[in-house]
JSON list of C-alpha atoms in Angstrom, two decimals:
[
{"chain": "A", "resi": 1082, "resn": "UNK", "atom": "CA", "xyz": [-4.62, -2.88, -21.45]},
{"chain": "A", "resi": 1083, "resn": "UNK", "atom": "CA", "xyz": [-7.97, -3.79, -20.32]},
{"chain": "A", "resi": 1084, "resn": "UNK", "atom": "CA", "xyz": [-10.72, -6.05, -21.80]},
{"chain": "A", "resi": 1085, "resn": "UNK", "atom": "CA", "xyz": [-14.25, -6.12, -20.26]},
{"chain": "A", "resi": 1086, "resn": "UNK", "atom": "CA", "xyz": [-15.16, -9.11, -22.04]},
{"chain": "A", "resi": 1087, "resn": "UNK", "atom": "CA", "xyz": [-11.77, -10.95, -20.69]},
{"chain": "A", "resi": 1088, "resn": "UNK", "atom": "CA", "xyz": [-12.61, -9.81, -17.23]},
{"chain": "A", "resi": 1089, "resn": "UNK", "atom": "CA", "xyz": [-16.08, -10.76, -17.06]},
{"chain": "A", "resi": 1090, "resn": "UNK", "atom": "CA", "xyz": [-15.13, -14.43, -18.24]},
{"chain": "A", "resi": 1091, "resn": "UNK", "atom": "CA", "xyz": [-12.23, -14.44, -15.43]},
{"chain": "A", "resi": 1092, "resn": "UNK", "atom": "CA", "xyz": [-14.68, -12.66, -12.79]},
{"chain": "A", "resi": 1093, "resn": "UNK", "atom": "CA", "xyz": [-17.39, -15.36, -13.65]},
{"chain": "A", "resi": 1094, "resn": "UNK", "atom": "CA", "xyz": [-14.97, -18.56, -13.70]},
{"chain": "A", "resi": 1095, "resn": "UNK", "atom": "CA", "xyz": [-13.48, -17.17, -9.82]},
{"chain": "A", "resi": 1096, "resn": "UNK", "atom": "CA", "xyz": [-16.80, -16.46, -8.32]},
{"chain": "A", "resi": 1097, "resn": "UNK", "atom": "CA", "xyz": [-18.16, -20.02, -9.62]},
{"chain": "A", "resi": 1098, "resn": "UNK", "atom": "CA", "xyz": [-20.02, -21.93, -6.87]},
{"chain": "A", "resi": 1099, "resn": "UNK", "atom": "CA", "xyz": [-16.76, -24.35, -5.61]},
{"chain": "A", "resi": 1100, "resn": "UNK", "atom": "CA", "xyz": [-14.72, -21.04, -5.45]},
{"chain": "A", "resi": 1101, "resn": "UNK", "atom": "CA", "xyz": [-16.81, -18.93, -4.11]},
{"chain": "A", "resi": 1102, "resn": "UNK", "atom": "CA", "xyz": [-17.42, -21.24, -1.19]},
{"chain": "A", "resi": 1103, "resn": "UNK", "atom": "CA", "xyz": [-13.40, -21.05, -0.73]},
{"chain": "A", "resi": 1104, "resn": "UNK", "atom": "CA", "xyz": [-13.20, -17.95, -0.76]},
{"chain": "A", "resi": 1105, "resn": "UNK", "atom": "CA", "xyz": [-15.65, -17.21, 1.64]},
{"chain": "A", "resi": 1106, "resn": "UNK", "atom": "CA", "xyz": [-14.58, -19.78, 3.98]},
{"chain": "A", "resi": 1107, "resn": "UNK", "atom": "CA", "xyz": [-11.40, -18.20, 5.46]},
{"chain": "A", "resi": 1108, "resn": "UNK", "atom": "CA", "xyz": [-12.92, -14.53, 6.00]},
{"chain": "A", "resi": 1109, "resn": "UNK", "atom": "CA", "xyz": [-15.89, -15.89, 7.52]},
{"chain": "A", "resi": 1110, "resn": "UNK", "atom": "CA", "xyz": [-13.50, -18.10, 9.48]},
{"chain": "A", "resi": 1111, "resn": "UNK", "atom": "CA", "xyz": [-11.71, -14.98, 10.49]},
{"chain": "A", "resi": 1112, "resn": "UNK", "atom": "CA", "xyz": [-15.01, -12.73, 11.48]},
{"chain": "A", "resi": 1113, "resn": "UNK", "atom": "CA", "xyz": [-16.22, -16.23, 13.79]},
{"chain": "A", "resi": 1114, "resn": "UNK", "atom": "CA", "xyz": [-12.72, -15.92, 15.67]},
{"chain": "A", "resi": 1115, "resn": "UNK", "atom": "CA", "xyz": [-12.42, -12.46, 16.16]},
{"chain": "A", "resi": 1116, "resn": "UNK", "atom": "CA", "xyz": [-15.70, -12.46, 17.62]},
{"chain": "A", "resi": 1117, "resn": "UNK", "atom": "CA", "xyz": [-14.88, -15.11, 19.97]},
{"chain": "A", "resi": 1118, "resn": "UNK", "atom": "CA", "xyz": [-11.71, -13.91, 20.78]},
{"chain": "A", "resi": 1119, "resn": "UNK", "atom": "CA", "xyz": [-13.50, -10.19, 21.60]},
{"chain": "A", "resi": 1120, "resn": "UNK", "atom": "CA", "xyz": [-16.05, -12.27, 23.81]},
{"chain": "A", "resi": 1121, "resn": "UNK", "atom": "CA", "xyz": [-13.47, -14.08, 25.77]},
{"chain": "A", "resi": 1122, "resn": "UNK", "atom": "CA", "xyz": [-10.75, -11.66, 26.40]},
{"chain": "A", "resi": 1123, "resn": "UNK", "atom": "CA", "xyz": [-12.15, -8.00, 25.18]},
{"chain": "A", "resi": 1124, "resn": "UNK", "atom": "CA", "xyz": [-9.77, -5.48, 23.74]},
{"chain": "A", "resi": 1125, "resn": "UNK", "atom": "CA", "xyz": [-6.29, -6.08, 23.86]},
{"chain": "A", "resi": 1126, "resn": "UNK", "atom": "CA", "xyz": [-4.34, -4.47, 21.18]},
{"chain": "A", "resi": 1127, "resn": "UNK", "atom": "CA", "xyz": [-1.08, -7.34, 21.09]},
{"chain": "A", "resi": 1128, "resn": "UNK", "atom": "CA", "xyz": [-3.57, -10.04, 20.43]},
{"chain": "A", "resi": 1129, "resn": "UNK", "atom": "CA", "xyz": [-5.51, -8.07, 18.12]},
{"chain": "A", "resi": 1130, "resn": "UNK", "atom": "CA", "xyz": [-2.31, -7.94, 16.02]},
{"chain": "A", "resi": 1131, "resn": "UNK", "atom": "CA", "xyz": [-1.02, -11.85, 17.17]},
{"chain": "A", "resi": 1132, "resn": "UNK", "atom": "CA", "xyz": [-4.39, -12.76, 14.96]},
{"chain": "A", "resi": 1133, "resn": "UNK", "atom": "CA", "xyz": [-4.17, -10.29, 11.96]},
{"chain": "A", "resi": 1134, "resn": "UNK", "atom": "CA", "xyz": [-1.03, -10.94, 11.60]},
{"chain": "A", "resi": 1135, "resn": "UNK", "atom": "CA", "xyz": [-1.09, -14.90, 12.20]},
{"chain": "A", "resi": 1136, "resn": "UNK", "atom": "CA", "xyz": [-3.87, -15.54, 10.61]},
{"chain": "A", "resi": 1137, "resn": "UNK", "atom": "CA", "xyz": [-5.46, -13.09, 8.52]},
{"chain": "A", "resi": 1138, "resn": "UNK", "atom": "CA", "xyz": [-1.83, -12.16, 6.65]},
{"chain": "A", "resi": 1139, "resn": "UNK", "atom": "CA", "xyz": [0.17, -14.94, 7.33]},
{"chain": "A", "resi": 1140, "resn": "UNK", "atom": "CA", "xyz": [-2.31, -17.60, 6.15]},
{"chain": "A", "resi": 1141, "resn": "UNK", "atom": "CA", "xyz": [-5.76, -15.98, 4.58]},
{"chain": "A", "resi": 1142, "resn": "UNK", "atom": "CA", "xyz": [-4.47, -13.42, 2.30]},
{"chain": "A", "resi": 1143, "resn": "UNK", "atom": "CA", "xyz": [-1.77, -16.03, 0.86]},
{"chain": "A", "resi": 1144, "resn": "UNK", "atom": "CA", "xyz": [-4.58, -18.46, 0.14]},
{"chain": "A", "resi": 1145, "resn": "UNK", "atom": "CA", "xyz": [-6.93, -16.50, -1.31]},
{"chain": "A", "resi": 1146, "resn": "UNK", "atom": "CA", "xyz": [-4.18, -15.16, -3.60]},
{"chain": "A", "resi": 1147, "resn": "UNK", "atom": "CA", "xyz": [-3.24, -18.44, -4.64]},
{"chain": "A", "resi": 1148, "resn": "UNK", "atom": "CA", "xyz": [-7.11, -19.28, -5.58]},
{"chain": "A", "resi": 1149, "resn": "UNK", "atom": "CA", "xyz": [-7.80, -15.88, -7.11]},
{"chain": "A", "resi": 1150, "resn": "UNK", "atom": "CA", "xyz": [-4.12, -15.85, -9.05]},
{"chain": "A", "resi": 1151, "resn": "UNK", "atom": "CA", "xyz": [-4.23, -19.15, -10.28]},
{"chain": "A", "resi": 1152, "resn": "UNK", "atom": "CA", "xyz": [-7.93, -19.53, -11.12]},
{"chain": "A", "resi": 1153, "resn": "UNK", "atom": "CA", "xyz": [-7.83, -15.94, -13.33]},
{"chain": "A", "resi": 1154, "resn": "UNK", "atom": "CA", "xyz": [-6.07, -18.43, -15.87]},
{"chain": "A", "resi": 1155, "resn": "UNK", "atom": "CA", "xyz": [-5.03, -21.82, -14.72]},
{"chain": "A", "resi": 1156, "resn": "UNK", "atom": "CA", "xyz": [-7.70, -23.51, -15.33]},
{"chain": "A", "resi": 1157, "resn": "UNK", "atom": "CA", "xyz": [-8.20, -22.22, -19.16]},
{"chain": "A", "resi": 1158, "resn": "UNK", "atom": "CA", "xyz": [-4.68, -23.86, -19.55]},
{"chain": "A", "resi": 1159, "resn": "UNK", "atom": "CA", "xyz": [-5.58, -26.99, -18.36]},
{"chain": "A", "resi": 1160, "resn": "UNK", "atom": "CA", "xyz": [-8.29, -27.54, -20.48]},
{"chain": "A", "resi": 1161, "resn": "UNK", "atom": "CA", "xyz": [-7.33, -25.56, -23.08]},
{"chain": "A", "resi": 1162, "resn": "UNK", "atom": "CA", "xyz": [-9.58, -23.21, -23.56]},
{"chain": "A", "resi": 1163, "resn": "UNK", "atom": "CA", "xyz": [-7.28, -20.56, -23.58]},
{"chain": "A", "resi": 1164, "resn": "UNK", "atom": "CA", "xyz": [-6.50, -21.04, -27.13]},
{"chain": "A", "resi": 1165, "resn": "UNK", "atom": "CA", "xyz": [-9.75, -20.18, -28.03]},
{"chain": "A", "resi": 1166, "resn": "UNK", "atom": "CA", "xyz": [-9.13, -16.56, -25.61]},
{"chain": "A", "resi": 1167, "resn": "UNK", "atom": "CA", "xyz": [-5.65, -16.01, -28.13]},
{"chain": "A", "resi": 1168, "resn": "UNK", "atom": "CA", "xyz": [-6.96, -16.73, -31.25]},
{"chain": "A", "resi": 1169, "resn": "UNK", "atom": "CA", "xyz": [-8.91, -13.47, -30.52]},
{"chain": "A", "resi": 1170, "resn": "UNK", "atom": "CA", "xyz": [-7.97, -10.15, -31.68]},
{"chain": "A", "resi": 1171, "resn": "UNK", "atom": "CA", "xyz": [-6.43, -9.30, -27.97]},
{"chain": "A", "resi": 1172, "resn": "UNK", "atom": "CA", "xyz": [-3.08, -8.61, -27.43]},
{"chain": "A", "resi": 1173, "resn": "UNK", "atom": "CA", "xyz": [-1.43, -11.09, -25.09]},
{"chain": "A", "resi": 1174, "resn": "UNK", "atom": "CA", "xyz": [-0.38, -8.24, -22.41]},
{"chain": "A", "resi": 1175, "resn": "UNK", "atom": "CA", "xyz": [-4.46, -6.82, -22.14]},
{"chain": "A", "resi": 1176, "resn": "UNK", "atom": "CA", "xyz": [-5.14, -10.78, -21.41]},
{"chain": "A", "resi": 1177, "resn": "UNK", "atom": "CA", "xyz": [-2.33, -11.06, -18.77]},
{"chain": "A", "resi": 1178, "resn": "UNK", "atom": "CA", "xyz": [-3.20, -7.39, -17.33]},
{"chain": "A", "resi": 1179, "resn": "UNK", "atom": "CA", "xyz": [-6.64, -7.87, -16.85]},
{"chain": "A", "resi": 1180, "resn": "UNK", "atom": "CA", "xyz": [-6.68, -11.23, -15.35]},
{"chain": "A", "resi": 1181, "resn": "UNK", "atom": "CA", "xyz": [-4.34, -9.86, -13.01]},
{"chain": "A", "resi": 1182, "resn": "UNK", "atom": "CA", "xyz": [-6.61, -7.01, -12.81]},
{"chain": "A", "resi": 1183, "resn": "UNK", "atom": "CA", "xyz": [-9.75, -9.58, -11.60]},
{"chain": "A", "resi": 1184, "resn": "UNK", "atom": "CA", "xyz": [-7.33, -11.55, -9.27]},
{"chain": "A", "resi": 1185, "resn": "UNK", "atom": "CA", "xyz": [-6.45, -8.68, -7.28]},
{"chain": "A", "resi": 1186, "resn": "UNK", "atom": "CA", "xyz": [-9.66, -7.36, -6.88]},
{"chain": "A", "resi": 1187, "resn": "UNK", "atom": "CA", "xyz": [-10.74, -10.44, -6.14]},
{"chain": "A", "resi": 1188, "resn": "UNK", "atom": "CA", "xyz": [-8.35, -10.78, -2.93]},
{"chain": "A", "resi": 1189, "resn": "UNK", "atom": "CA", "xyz": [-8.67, -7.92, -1.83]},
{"chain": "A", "resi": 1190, "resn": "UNK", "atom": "CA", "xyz": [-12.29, -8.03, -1.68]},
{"chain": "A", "resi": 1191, "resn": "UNK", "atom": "CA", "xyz": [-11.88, -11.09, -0.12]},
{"chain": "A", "resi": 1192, "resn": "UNK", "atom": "CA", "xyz": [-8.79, -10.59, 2.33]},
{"chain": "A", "resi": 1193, "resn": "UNK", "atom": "CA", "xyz": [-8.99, -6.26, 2.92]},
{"chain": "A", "resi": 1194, "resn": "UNK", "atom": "CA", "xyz": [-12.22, -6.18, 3.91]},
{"chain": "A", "resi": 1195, "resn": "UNK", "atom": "CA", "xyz": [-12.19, -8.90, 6.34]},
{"chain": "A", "resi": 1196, "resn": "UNK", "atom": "CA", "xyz": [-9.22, -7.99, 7.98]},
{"chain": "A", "resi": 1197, "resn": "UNK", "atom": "CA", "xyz": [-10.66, -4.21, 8.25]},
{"chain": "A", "resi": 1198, "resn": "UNK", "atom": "CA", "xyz": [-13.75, -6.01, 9.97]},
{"chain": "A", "resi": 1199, "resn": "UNK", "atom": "CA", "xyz": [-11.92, -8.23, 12.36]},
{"chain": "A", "resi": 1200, "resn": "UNK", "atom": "CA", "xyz": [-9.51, -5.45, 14.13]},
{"chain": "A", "resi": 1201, "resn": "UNK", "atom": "CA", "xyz": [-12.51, -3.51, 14.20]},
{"chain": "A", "resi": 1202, "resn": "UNK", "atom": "CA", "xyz": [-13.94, -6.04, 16.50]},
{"chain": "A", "resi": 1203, "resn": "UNK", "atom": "CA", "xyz": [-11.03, -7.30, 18.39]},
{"chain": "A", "resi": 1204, "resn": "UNK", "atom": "CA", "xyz": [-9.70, -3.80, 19.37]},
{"chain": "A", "resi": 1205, "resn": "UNK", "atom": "CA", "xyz": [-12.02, -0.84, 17.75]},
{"chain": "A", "resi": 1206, "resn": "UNK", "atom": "CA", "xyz": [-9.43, -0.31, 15.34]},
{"chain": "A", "resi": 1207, "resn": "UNK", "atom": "CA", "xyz": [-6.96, 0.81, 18.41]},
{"chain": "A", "resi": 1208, "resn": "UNK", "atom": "CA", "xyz": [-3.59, 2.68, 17.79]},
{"chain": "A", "resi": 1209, "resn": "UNK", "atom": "CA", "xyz": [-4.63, 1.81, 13.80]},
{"chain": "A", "resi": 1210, "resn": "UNK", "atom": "CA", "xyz": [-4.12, -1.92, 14.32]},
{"chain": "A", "resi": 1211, "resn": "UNK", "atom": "CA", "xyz": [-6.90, -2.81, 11.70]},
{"chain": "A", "resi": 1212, "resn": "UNK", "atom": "CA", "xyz": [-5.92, -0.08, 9.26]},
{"chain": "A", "resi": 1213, "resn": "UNK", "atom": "CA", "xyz": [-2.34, -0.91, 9.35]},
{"chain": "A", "resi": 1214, "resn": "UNK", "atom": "CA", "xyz": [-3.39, -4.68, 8.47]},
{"chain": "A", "resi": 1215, "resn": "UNK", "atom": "CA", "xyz": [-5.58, -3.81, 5.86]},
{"chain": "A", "resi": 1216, "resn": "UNK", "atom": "CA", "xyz": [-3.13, -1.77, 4.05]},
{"chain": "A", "resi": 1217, "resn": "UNK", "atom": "CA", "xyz": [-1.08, -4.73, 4.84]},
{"chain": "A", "resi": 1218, "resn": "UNK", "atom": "CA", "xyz": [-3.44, -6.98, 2.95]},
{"chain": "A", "resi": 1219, "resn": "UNK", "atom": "CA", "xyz": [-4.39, -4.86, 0.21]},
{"chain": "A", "resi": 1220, "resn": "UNK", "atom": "CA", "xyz": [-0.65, -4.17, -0.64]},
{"chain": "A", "resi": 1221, "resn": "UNK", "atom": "CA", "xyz": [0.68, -7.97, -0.78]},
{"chain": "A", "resi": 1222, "resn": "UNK", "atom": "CA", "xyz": [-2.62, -8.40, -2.57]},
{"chain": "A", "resi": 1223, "resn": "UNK", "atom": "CA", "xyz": [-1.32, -6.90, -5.65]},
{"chain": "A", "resi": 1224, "resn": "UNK", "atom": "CA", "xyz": [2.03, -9.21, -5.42]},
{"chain": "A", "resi": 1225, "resn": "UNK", "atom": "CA", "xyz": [0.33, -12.54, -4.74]},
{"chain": "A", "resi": 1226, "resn": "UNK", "atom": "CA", "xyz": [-2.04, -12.08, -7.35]},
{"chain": "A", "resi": 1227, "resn": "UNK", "atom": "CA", "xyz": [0.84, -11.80, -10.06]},
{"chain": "A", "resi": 1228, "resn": "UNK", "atom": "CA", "xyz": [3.16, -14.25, -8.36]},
{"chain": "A", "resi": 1229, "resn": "UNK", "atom": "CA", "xyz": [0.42, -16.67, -8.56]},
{"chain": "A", "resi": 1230, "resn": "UNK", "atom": "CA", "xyz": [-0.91, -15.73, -11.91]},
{"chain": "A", "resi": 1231, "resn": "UNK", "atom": "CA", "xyz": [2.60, -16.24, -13.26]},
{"chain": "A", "resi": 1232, "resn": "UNK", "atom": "CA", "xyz": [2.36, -19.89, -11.81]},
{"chain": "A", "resi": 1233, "resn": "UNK", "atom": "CA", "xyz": [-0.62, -20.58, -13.34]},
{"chain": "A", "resi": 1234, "resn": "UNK", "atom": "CA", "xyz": [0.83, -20.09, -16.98]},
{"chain": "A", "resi": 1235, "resn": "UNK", "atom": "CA", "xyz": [4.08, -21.91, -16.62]},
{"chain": "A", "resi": 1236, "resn": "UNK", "atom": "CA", "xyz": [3.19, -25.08, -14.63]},
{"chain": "A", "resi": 1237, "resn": "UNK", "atom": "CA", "xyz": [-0.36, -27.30, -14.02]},
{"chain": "A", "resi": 1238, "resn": "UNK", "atom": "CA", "xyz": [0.31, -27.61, -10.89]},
{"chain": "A", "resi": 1239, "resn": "UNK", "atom": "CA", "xyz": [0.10, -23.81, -9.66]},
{"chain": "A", "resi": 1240, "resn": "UNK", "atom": "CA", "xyz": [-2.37, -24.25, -6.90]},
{"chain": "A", "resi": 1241, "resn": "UNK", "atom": "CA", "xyz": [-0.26, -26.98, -5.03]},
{"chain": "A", "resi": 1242, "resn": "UNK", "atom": "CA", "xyz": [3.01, -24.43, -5.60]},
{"chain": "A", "resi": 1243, "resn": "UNK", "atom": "CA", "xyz": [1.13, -21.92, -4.79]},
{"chain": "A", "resi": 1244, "resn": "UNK", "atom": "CA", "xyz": [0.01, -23.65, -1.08]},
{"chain": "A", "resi": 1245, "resn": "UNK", "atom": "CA", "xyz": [3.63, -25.02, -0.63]},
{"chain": "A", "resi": 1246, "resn": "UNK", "atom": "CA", "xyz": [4.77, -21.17, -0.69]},
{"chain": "A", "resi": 1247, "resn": "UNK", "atom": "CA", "xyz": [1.84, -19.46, 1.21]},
{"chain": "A", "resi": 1248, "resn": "UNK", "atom": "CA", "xyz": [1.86, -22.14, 4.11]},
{"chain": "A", "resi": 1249, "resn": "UNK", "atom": "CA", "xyz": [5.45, -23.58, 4.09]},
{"chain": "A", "resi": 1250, "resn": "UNK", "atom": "CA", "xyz": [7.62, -20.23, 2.97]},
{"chain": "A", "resi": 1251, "resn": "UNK", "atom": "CA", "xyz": [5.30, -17.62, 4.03]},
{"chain": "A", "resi": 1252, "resn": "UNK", "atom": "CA", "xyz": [3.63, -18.86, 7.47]},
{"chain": "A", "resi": 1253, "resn": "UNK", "atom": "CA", "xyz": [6.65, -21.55, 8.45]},
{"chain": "A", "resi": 1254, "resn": "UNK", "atom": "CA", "xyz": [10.09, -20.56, 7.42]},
{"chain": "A", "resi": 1255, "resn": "UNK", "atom": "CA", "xyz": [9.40, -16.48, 7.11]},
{"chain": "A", "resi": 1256, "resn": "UNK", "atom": "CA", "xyz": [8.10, -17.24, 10.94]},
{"chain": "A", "resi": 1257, "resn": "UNK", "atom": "CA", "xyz": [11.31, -19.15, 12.08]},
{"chain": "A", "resi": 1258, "resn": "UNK", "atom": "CA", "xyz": [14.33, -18.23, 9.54]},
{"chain": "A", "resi": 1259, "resn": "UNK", "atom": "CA", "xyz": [14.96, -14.71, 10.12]},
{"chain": "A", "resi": 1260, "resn": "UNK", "atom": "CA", "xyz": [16.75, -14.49, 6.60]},
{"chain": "A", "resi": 1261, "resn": "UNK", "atom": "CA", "xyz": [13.67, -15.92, 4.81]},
{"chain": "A", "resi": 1262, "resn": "UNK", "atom": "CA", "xyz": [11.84, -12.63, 6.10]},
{"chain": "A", "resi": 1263, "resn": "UNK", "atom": "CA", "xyz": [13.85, -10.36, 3.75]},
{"chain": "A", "resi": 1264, "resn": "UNK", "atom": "CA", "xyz": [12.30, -12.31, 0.67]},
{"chain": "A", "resi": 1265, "resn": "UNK", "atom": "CA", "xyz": [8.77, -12.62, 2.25]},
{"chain": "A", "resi": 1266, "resn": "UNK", "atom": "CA", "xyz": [5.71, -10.81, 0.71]},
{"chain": "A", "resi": 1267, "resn": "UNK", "atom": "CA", "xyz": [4.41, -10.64, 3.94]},
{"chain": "A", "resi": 1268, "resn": "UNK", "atom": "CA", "xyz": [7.18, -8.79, 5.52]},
{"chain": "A", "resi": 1269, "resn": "UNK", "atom": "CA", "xyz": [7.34, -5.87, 2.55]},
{"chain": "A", "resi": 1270, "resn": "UNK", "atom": "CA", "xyz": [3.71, -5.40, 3.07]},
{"chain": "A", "resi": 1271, "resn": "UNK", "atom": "CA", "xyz": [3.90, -5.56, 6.85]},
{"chain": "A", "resi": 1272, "resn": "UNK", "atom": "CA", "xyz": [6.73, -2.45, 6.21]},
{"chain": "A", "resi": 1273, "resn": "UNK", "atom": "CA", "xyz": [4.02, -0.39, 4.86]},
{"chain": "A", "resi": 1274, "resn": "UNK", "atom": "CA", "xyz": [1.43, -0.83, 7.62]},
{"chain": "A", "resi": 1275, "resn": "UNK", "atom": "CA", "xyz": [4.28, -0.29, 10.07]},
{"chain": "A", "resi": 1276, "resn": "UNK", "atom": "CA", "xyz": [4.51, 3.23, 8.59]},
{"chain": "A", "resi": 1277, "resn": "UNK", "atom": "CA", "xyz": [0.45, 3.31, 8.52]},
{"chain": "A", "resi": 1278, "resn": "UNK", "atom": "CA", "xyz": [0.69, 2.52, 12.49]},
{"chain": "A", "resi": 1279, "resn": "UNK", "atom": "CA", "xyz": [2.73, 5.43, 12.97]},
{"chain": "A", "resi": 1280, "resn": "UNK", "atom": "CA", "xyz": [5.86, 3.50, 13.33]},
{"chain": "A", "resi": 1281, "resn": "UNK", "atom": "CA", "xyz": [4.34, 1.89, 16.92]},
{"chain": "A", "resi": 1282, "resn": "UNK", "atom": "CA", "xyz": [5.72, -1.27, 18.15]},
{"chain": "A", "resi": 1283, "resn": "UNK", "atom": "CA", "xyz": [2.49, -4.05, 17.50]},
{"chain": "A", "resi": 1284, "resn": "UNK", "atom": "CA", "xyz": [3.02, -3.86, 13.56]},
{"chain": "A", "resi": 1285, "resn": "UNK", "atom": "CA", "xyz": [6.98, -4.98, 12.71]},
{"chain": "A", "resi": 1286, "resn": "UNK", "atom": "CA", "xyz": [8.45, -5.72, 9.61]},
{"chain": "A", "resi": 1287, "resn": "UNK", "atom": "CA", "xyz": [12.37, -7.12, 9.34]},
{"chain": "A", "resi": 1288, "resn": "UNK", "atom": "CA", "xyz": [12.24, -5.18, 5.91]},
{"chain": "A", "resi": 1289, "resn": "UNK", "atom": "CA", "xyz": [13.04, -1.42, 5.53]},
{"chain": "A", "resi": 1290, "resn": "UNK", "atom": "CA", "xyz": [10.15, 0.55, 3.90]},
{"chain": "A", "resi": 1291, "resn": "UNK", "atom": "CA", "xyz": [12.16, 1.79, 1.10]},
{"chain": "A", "resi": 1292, "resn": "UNK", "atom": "CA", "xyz": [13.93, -1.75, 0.25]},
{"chain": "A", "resi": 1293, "resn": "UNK", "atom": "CA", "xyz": [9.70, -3.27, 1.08]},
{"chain": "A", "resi": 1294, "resn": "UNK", "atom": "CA", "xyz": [8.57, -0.40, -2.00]},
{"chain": "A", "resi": 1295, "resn": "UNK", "atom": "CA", "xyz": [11.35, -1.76, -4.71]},
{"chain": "A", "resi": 1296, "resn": "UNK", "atom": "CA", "xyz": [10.76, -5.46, -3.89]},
{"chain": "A", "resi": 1297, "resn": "UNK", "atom": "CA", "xyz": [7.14, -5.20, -4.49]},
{"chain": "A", "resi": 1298, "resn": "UNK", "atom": "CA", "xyz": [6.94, -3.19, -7.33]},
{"chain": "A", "resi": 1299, "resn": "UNK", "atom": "CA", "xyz": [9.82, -5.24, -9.11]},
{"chain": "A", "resi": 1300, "resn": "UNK", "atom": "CA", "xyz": [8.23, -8.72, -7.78]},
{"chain": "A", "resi": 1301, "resn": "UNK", "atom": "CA", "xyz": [4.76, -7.69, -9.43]},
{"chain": "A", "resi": 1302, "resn": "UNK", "atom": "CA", "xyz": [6.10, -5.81, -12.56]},
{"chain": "A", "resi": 1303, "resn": "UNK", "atom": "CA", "xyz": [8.37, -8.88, -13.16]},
{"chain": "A", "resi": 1304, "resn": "UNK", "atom": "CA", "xyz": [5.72, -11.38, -12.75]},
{"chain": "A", "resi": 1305, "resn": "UNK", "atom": "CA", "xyz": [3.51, -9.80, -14.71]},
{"chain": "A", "resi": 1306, "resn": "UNK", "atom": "CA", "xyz": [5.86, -9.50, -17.72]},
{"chain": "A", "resi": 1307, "resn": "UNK", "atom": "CA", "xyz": [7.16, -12.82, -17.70]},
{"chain": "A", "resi": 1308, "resn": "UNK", "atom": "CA", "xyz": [3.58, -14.46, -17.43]},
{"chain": "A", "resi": 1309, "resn": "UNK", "atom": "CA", "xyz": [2.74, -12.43, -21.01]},
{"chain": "A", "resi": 1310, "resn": "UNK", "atom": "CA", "xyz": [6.19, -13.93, -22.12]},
{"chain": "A", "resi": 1311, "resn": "UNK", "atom": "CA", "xyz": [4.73, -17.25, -21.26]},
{"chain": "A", "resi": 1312, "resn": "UNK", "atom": "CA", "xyz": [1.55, -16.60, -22.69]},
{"chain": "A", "resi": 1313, "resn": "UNK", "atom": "CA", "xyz": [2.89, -15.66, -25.82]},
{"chain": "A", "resi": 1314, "resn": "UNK", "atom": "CA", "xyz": [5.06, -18.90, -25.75]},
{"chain": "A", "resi": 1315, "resn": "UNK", "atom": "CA", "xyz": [1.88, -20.54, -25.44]},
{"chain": "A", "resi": 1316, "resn": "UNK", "atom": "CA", "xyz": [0.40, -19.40, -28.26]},
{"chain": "A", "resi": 1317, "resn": "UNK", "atom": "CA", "xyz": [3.10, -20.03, -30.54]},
{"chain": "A", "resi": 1318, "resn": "UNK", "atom": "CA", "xyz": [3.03, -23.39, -28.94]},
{"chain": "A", "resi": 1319, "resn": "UNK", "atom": "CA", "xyz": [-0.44, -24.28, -29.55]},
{"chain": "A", "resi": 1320, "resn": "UNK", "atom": "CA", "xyz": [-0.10, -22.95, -33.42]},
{"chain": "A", "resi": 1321, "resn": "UNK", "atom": "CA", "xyz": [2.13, -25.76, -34.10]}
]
């Protein structure tokens, strides 16, 4: 279910020079703030969780998924190179498997680490602030890579759906709608670092851990198998 010749193509098309510079941005971003915010105020454990959990999961992880889930194959649709990729002998699922693969190591290179780095520096990684938000980040990294991957085979314009749910659903409406929370990546990961804070009262999620586990296993299992539906759609597609 894994091709190293698929993943070095989707590795190398991510970490291309415009990307890259994306990517970057937003952790770096991230660091620069924490850093000021440490200067200016020192340790102080609530807004060392206001900004991991404003910024770095609310905004940077969503954004980063969206460039690292859509990129893995987007673009090959749009220009449609990826009918070159299926007229090889690989089976449609080790394409959609290993992308996915790429795009969520990929975020949470980009998004994990970061947010590891900045609680260290706000708060020294107090009552397990920057641990709980990294698990935080690495879990919903797994489900916004394949909710974004999915996007990128069944519509060109992924990237802009993509934004319109990480800034508008995600940071708006699962901030001020209490019953968009229950359907909010963000709040299923944020039930897992509230168990990796020892249940303390800085890391809250409106989702029950158990109901947070089934959501995000059947979000990403689903996504994934409908985008290799898609794919294979394509395919028969571009035959005719």
């Amino acid at each position: 279910m894994y091709d190293p010749t698929v993943a070095r193509l989707t590795y190398r098309a991510l970490l291309g020079r415009r990307r890259a510079l994306i990517l970057f941005a937003l952790p770096l971003l991230l660091i620069a703030i924490s850093v000021a915010v440490r200067a200016l105020s020192g340790a102080d454990d609530q807004v060392a969780s206001d900004l991991l959990g404003g910024f770095a999961l609310a905004t940077m992880v969503p954004i980063i998924g969206v460039i690292a889930g859509t990129g893995a194959i987007g673009p090959e649709i749009d220009d449609g190179s990826v009918l070159y990729l299926l007229s090889k002998p690989v089976k449609r699922p080790t394409i959609i498997v290993t992308k996915l693969t790429v795009a969520i190591a990929v975020t949470m290179a980009f998004s994990a680490l970061p947010t590891f780095i900045a609680g260290v520096i706000l708060n020294g990684n107090g009552q397990q602030i920057a641990v709980a938000y990294t698990i935080a980040a690495l879990v919903s990294s797994i489900a916004y890579a394949a909710i974004f991957l999915l996007l990128g085979t069944v519509t060109r314009h992924a990237v802009v759906f993509g934004l319109v749910y990480a800034l508008v659903w995600e940071a708006l409406f699962g901030s001020l709608v209490s019953g968009a929370r229950t359907l909010s990546v963000q709040q299923w990961s944020l039930a897992v670092a509230h168990k990796a804070a020892d249940g303390g009262d800085l890391v809250t999620s409106d989702v029950g851990l158990p109901a947070a586990v089934i959501l995000l296993i059947v979000v990403t299992a689903g996504a994934t198998w409908y985008a290799g539906q898609k794919l294979r759609t394509l395919t028969l597609a571009g035959d005719e």
